[in-house]
Amino acid sequence: MATSVGMVNLGCAKNQVDGEVLMAALQKAGFELRDDAALADVAIVNTCGFIEDAKKESIEEILELAKLKKEGQIKKIVVTGCLAERYREEVAKELPEADAVVGIGANPDIADIIARVAAGEHVESYPPKDRLPICGERVLTTPSYFAYLKIAEGCDNRCSYCAIPLIRGGFRSRTMEDILAEAEKLVADGAKELILIAQDTSRYGLDLYGKFALPELLRKLCKIENLMWIRLLYCYPDCITDELIDTIASEQKIVKYLDLPLQHASGKILRAMNRRGDRGSLTALLNKLRERVPGIVLRTTLITGFPGEMEEDFTELAEFVRDIRFERLGCFAYSREEGTPAADLPDQVEEEVKRRRADIIMEQQMEIMQEYGESQIGKTVQVLTEGFDRYAECYFGRSYADAPDVDGKVFFHVPAGKRKPYFGKMVRVRIDDCMDCDLTGELI
């Protein structure tokens, strides 16, 4: 009987894609895949090691599985992903319950690693990071109607707070042909929406083609029949060219939604973060986007409490958020990460102050998002149907303004006599209310 394997994917969508490639390799090697890692012979934890909260979540997951192993419910535990890559010996030493601790460069060897672990061997392996495949066959863990499409790996931006280059290595783009071939297969298998991801999607192609090639890639993706939505996540503001803006504006299949992790608005803090720009230049870029792409939804992420952030820097950030009125925003307290330049900076901010500032930004943002939602009342929006809420007795889905997992939902009722939509169907919904930043309406 084949050894059964299940995986717990933690962290970002990029890590999720890596996990999907791992599962496909295991399936091809003859292992039996289980949706629930707790019901498998071998449980793989595909960890995140980006910030402190993510590290804690990864460790807690390993310890939960260790209890099941002790009880005999599972036999072996394999730890891979960013935490294993970053903390190697520490993970192996502090979590002896793990039967294997392997870095991201070991991903191509996963079938051999599982076989060795199943045979009773303890495995530790940390090949070079650039052995991590950017692509490959995948066992999708998303619903069939949308999929993430990774277009590059690693990062060259070297933001002073960020451990990604330490973990993932330098920026590597996939070839355009490779991306298009995968996109066509995903759409043929039922994907209506493709979500482009990388550590920095807007830099795509610079290493391979000597230019920012994202606009060209997008135009080619738009030619795929039956593909309805293309969404862009993780775009670095410095690489938003006029050509990219024009492509977003002119191509119907590209949803008018852009994720730009700006991190801060104070020029002083951005320089300390090893990022370019200031409040003025960022405001000019965002105004240009809104002017050239009517109706665009702008998402950003911000960091409060970076070393040296004074009250006036935070005030500038809060004013920036209030003035720009991002339709979507997340704010996080700065996480001091070992090995990053920012960890050694003077004037570290107290934890309580960092978190209080993040809370203030998010309270302000919730009001902005509620007002944005109320501005949609009376409008008709296209919604990708995702499920049925048994308690509210209505369907729900996402509009162009909502990325999976990070944004809100549109809840809608189906009038008597109208055909009920299947999951993955695009429908039109007339919005009649906004509750806690989620839209509600009726199928038309």
XYZ file of C-alpha atoms in Angstrom:
444
model
C 0.000 0.000 0.000
C 1.351 3.438 -1.009
C 2.584 5.807 1.679
C 0.064 8.619 2.123
C 1.212 12.241 2.285
C -0.594 15.425 3.340
C 0.603 19.010 3.411
C -0.036 22.067 5.564
C 0.693 25.208 3.515
C 1.470 28.330 5.530
C 2.255 31.899 4.537
C 1.808 33.603 1.200
C 0.405 32.525 -2.150
C 3.959 32.139 -3.492
C 4.647 29.483 -0.864
C 1.295 27.886 -1.688
C 2.368 27.458 -5.323
C 5.613 25.810 -4.172
C 3.508 23.399 -2.115
C 1.331 22.595 -5.123
C 4.457 21.736 -7.157
C 5.685 19.498 -4.313
C 2.389 17.616 -4.158
C 2.400 17.035 -7.931
C 5.927 15.589 -7.713
C 4.846 13.253 -4.916
C 1.748 12.151 -6.808
C 3.863 11.417 -9.885
C 6.212 9.337 -7.717
C 3.296 7.144 -6.601
C 2.520 8.539 -3.166
C -1.124 8.785 -2.110
C -2.167 12.398 -1.464
C -4.439 13.311 1.451
C -6.254 16.634 1.775
C -5.838 16.528 5.566
C -2.216 16.156 6.752
C -3.491 14.800 10.086
C -4.865 11.758 8.248
C -1.672 10.953 6.323
C 1.302 8.709 7.074
C 3.672 11.609 6.387
C 2.737 15.227 7.178
C 4.652 17.984 5.388
C 4.661 21.471 6.891
C 5.471 24.036 4.208
C 6.486 26.819 6.589
C 6.633 30.609 6.434
C 9.527 32.451 8.059
C 8.926 36.010 6.924
C 7.977 37.753 10.180
C 7.714 36.788 13.852
C 3.985 35.978 13.839
C 4.425 33.687 10.819
C 7.328 31.874 12.478
C 5.213 31.275 15.585
C 2.373 29.896 13.476
C 4.763 27.502 11.716
C 6.212 26.218 14.997
C 2.752 25.785 16.542
C 1.643 23.742 13.518
C 4.683 21.459 13.810
C 4.036 20.960 17.535
C 0.349 20.132 16.885
C 1.402 17.463 14.380
C 4.008 16.218 16.861
C 1.158 15.440 19.290
C -0.586 13.389 16.584
C 2.676 11.590 15.874
C 3.070 10.739 19.555
C -0.477 9.371 19.570
C 0.315 7.263 16.497
C -2.109 9.054 14.185
C 0.668 10.114 11.818
C 4.053 8.475 11.399
C 6.469 11.115 10.124
C 6.820 14.912 9.946
C 8.744 16.752 7.225
C 9.489 20.483 7.621
C 10.229 22.500 4.495
C 9.650 26.055 3.234
C 10.993 29.412 4.397
C 11.418 28.682 8.118
C 13.415 25.522 7.382
C 15.556 27.389 4.834
C 16.226 30.328 7.122
C 16.799 28.609 10.456
C 18.127 25.215 9.327
C 20.098 23.900 12.346
C 17.876 25.700 14.870
C 14.724 24.016 13.529
C 16.367 20.590 13.505
C 17.708 21.075 17.032
C 14.689 22.726 18.669
C 12.066 20.534 16.979
C 13.411 16.972 17.242
C 9.879 15.730 16.456
C 10.609 16.554 12.800
C 11.917 13.554 10.866
C 13.233 15.778 8.081
C 14.175 19.450 7.883
C 14.922 20.529 4.317
C 15.511 23.880 2.611
C 13.709 25.191 -0.459
C 16.548 24.028 -2.716
C 15.626 20.446 -1.764
C 12.138 20.738 -3.280
C 13.109 18.813 -6.470
C 14.210 15.905 -4.216
C 10.974 15.690 -2.220
C 9.961 12.210 -3.402
C 13.348 10.769 -2.427
C 13.237 12.606 0.929
C 9.787 11.206 1.767
C 10.887 7.691 0.779
C 13.957 7.941 3.030
C 11.912 9.295 5.934
C 9.284 6.552 5.508
C 12.125 4.007 5.668
C 13.202 5.386 9.057
C 15.981 7.763 8.062
C 16.380 11.268 9.539
C 17.037 13.764 6.726
C 18.532 17.241 6.687
C 19.244 18.815 3.305
C 19.955 22.419 2.244
C 20.989 22.589 -1.420
C 21.468 25.997 -3.112
C 18.313 28.173 -3.126
C 18.326 28.536 -6.903
C 17.483 24.831 -7.239
C 13.947 25.761 -6.171
C 11.788 25.315 -9.274
C 9.912 28.491 -10.229
C 7.360 26.315 -11.966
C 6.274 22.763 -12.662
C 3.217 20.542 -12.637
C 0.904 21.414 -9.752
C -1.872 19.891 -7.685
C -4.049 22.966 -7.212
C -5.198 23.778 -3.693
C -7.379 26.667 -4.891
C -10.881 26.110 -6.311
C -10.828 25.239 -10.023
C -12.104 28.660 -11.099
C -9.026 30.648 -10.004
C -5.322 29.969 -9.701
C -2.144 31.747 -8.722
C 0.448 32.081 -11.477
C 3.998 32.602 -10.249
C 6.021 34.603 -12.765
C 9.307 35.042 -10.853
C 11.153 33.975 -7.717
C 13.472 35.780 -5.285
C 14.085 39.503 -4.886
C 16.797 42.073 -5.614
C 15.221 45.056 -3.828
C 17.095 44.574 -0.530
C 14.646 46.464 1.672
C 16.416 46.787 5.010
C 13.623 45.129 7.036
C 13.072 42.152 4.748
C 14.503 38.632 5.039
C 13.187 37.431 1.662
C 16.512 37.774 -0.228
C 18.215 35.822 2.602
C 15.604 33.090 2.292
C 14.733 33.050 -1.402
C 17.828 34.451 -3.101
C 18.051 36.831 -6.048
C 15.328 37.705 -8.541
C 14.708 35.074 -11.265
C 12.024 35.463 -13.938
C 10.311 32.585 -15.716
C 10.368 32.665 -19.486
C 7.294 34.142 -21.102
C 6.695 30.942 -23.083
C 6.713 28.874 -19.904
C 4.236 31.189 -18.154
C 1.879 31.280 -21.146
C 1.909 27.484 -21.468
C 0.963 27.084 -17.804
C -1.691 29.807 -18.055
C -3.321 28.092 -21.040
C -3.414 24.788 -19.151
C -4.919 26.409 -16.038
C -7.639 28.058 -18.121
C -8.294 24.814 -20.016
C -8.781 23.154 -16.610
C -11.418 25.719 -15.627
C -9.647 28.809 -14.247
C -11.594 31.992 -14.936
C -9.176 34.195 -12.968
C -5.373 34.105 -12.924
C -3.579 35.993 -10.152
C 0.001 36.939 -11.036
C 2.452 36.701 -8.140
C 6.174 37.065 -7.421
C 8.176 38.852 -4.735
C 8.035 41.798 -7.170
C 5.782 41.235 -10.190
C 6.474 44.642 -11.742
C 10.189 43.770 -12.148
C 9.293 40.765 -14.299
C 11.628 40.133 -17.226
C 14.385 42.601 -16.335
C 16.875 39.778 -15.742
C 15.868 37.732 -18.810
C 14.997 40.383 -21.377
C 16.825 43.484 -20.142
C 13.560 45.400 -19.800
C 10.356 45.485 -17.765
C 8.416 42.825 -19.682
C 5.247 42.633 -17.571
C 3.163 44.714 -20.033
C 4.098 42.389 -22.903
C 3.334 39.314 -20.799
C -0.044 40.751 -19.823
C -1.014 41.491 -23.423
C -0.194 37.912 -24.399
C -2.137 36.485 -21.444
C -5.142 38.573 -22.469
C -5.323 36.631 -25.747
C -6.124 33.349 -23.962
C -9.702 32.330 -24.733
C -12.085 31.784 -21.783
C -9.786 33.638 -19.387
C -11.896 36.390 -17.826
C -9.843 38.092 -15.111
C -6.116 38.766 -14.668
C -5.137 40.245 -11.298
C -1.776 41.783 -10.314
C -0.349 41.399 -6.801
C 2.945 42.569 -5.219
C 3.947 45.388 -7.600
C 6.891 47.543 -6.493
C 6.081 51.239 -7.069
C 9.432 52.082 -8.715
C 8.671 49.697 -11.581
C 5.191 51.005 -12.455
C 5.903 52.320 -15.954
C 3.597 54.317 -18.223
C 3.472 51.259 -20.494
C 2.202 49.112 -17.614
C -0.434 51.696 -16.682
C -1.593 51.947 -20.309
C -1.785 48.136 -20.550
C -3.901 47.886 -17.385
C -6.163 50.660 -18.693
C -6.622 49.276 -22.204
C -6.910 45.517 -21.681
C -10.402 44.451 -20.594
C -9.323 41.189 -18.994
C -6.952 42.905 -16.553
C -9.075 43.762 -13.538
C -8.712 47.372 -12.482
C -7.017 46.452 -9.223
C -3.381 46.952 -8.280
C -1.540 45.777 -5.192
C 1.354 48.133 -4.344
C 3.055 47.357 -1.006
C 4.272 50.901 -0.203
C 5.275 50.252 3.446
C 5.421 53.939 4.481
C 5.008 57.538 3.295
C 7.729 59.383 5.249
C 10.773 59.991 3.050
C 13.047 59.603 6.073
C 11.600 56.199 6.974
C 11.543 55.010 3.357
C 15.258 55.854 3.012
C 15.975 53.899 6.216
C 14.006 51.026 4.692
C 16.288 51.242 1.619
C 13.293 52.187 -0.498
C 12.961 55.161 -2.804
C 10.370 57.906 -2.895
C 8.455 59.966 -0.370
C 4.907 61.086 0.274
C 4.975 63.483 -2.684
C 6.256 60.990 -5.269
C 3.948 58.212 -4.039
C 0.944 60.542 -4.107
C 1.828 61.566 -7.677
C 2.018 57.900 -8.762
C -1.304 56.992 -7.131
C -3.029 60.056 -8.612
C -1.663 59.113 -12.040
C -3.026 55.569 -11.679
C -6.474 56.838 -10.723
C -6.480 59.382 -13.538
C -5.369 56.940 -16.246
C -7.319 53.901 -15.003
C -10.802 55.098 -13.967
C -12.316 53.006 -11.172
C -9.022 51.346 -10.228
C -8.949 49.757 -6.770
C -5.631 50.364 -5.010
C -4.389 47.984 -2.301
C -1.322 48.581 -0.165
C 0.424 47.261 2.941
C 2.133 49.477 5.502
C 4.556 49.026 8.391
C 4.343 51.004 11.641
C 7.079 51.277 14.243
C 10.079 50.939 11.939
C 13.294 51.917 13.783
C 13.512 55.696 14.053
C 9.814 56.278 13.361
C 8.983 59.388 15.375
C 5.517 60.648 16.134
C 5.765 63.105 13.221
C 6.646 60.259 10.797
C 3.637 58.285 11.976
C 1.425 61.372 11.681
C 2.612 61.809 8.092
C 1.734 58.169 7.362
C -1.741 58.523 8.915
C -2.383 61.718 6.930
C -1.224 59.970 3.730
C -3.691 57.119 4.330
C -6.486 59.588 5.038
C -5.679 61.678 1.940
C -5.196 58.823 -0.547
C -8.162 56.780 0.713
C -6.935 53.384 -0.437
C -9.828 51.072 -1.264
C -7.904 48.193 0.335
C -5.128 48.332 2.950
C -3.381 46.203 5.542
C -1.057 47.540 8.252
C 1.446 45.575 10.328
C 3.687 46.377 13.262
C 7.380 46.200 12.318
C 8.947 42.795 12.971
C 12.660 42.883 13.911
C 14.204 40.131 11.797
C 17.643 38.665 12.508
C 20.137 39.094 9.706
C 18.455 42.156 8.209
C 20.123 45.603 8.299
C 17.113 47.135 10.074
C 17.525 44.760 13.034
C 20.746 46.595 13.977
C 19.414 50.125 13.534
C 19.264 52.415 16.585
C 16.014 53.840 17.942
C 14.018 50.619 17.895
C 10.374 51.373 18.713
C 8.638 49.715 21.664
C 6.342 46.818 20.785
C 3.298 48.415 22.391
C 3.832 51.645 20.400
C 4.277 49.753 17.117
C 1.047 47.834 17.594
C -0.939 50.858 18.816
C 0.085 52.773 15.684
C -0.927 49.864 13.438
C -4.306 49.714 15.200
C -4.848 53.445 14.643
C -4.144 53.087 10.902
C -6.504 50.103 10.603
C -9.311 51.828 12.541
C -9.017 54.776 10.174
C -8.911 52.447 7.168
C -12.041 50.542 8.195
C -13.984 53.811 8.010
C -12.530 54.524 4.561
C -13.411 51.038 3.292
C -16.928 51.287 4.704
C -17.411 54.602 2.890
C -16.052 53.067 -0.322
C -18.488 50.165 0.062
C -21.401 52.556 0.616
C -20.411 54.375 -2.596
C -21.124 51.131 -4.478
C -24.786 50.990 -3.360
C -27.079 51.095 -6.374
C -24.358 49.917 -8.769
C -24.300 46.592 -10.602
C -21.056 44.632 -10.261
C -19.717 41.445 -11.793
C -19.135 38.775 -9.145
C -17.269 35.475 -9.308
C -19.498 33.095 -7.301
C -17.519 31.234 -4.633
C -19.936 29.625 -2.204
C -23.182 29.544 -0.230
C -23.486 30.817 3.334
C -25.945 28.484 5.092
C -26.414 30.810 8.056
C -27.140 33.931 6.024
C -28.892 31.793 3.393
C -27.249 33.597 0.527
C -24.463 33.150 -2.013
C -21.141 34.978 -1.890
C -18.269 35.749 -4.193
C -15.706 38.369 -5.154
C -15.863 41.421 -7.378
C -12.915 42.860 -9.285
C -12.171 44.882 -6.131
C -11.429 41.780 -4.040
C -8.427 39.448 -4.109
C -8.842 36.044 -2.422
C -8.092 35.761 1.310
C -6.974 39.386 1.793
C -10.067 41.366 0.759
C -13.806 41.199 1.342
C -16.786 39.432 -0.204
C -20.000 40.257 -2.004
C -23.009 38.456 -0.479
C -26.099 38.163 -2.651
C -29.589 36.665 -2.654
C -31.124 34.889 -5.630
C -34.731 36.008 -6.258
C -37.414 33.311 -6.507
C -37.619 31.892 -9.983
C -34.035 32.747 -10.950
C -31.570 29.951 -11.631
C -29.094 29.426 -8.797
C -25.466 30.018 -9.841
C -22.820 27.302 -9.701
C -19.519 27.982 -7.927
C -17.159 29.650 -10.374
C -19.932 31.305 -12.387
C -19.647 35.013 -13.183
C -22.906 36.775 -12.269
C -24.200 40.347 -12.083
C -25.255 41.638 -8.663
C -27.037 44.891 -7.820
C -25.543 46.253 -4.585
C -28.028 47.374 -1.926
C -25.919 47.678 1.256
C -22.444 47.548 2.801
C -21.998 45.785 6.148
C -18.603 45.774 7.877
C -16.961 46.605 4.534
C -18.583 43.611 2.732
C -21.154 44.335 0.016
C -24.604 42.775 -0.096
C -27.012 42.677 -3.002
C -29.286 40.689 -5.299
C -28.618 38.631 -8.398
C -29.996 40.251 -11.549
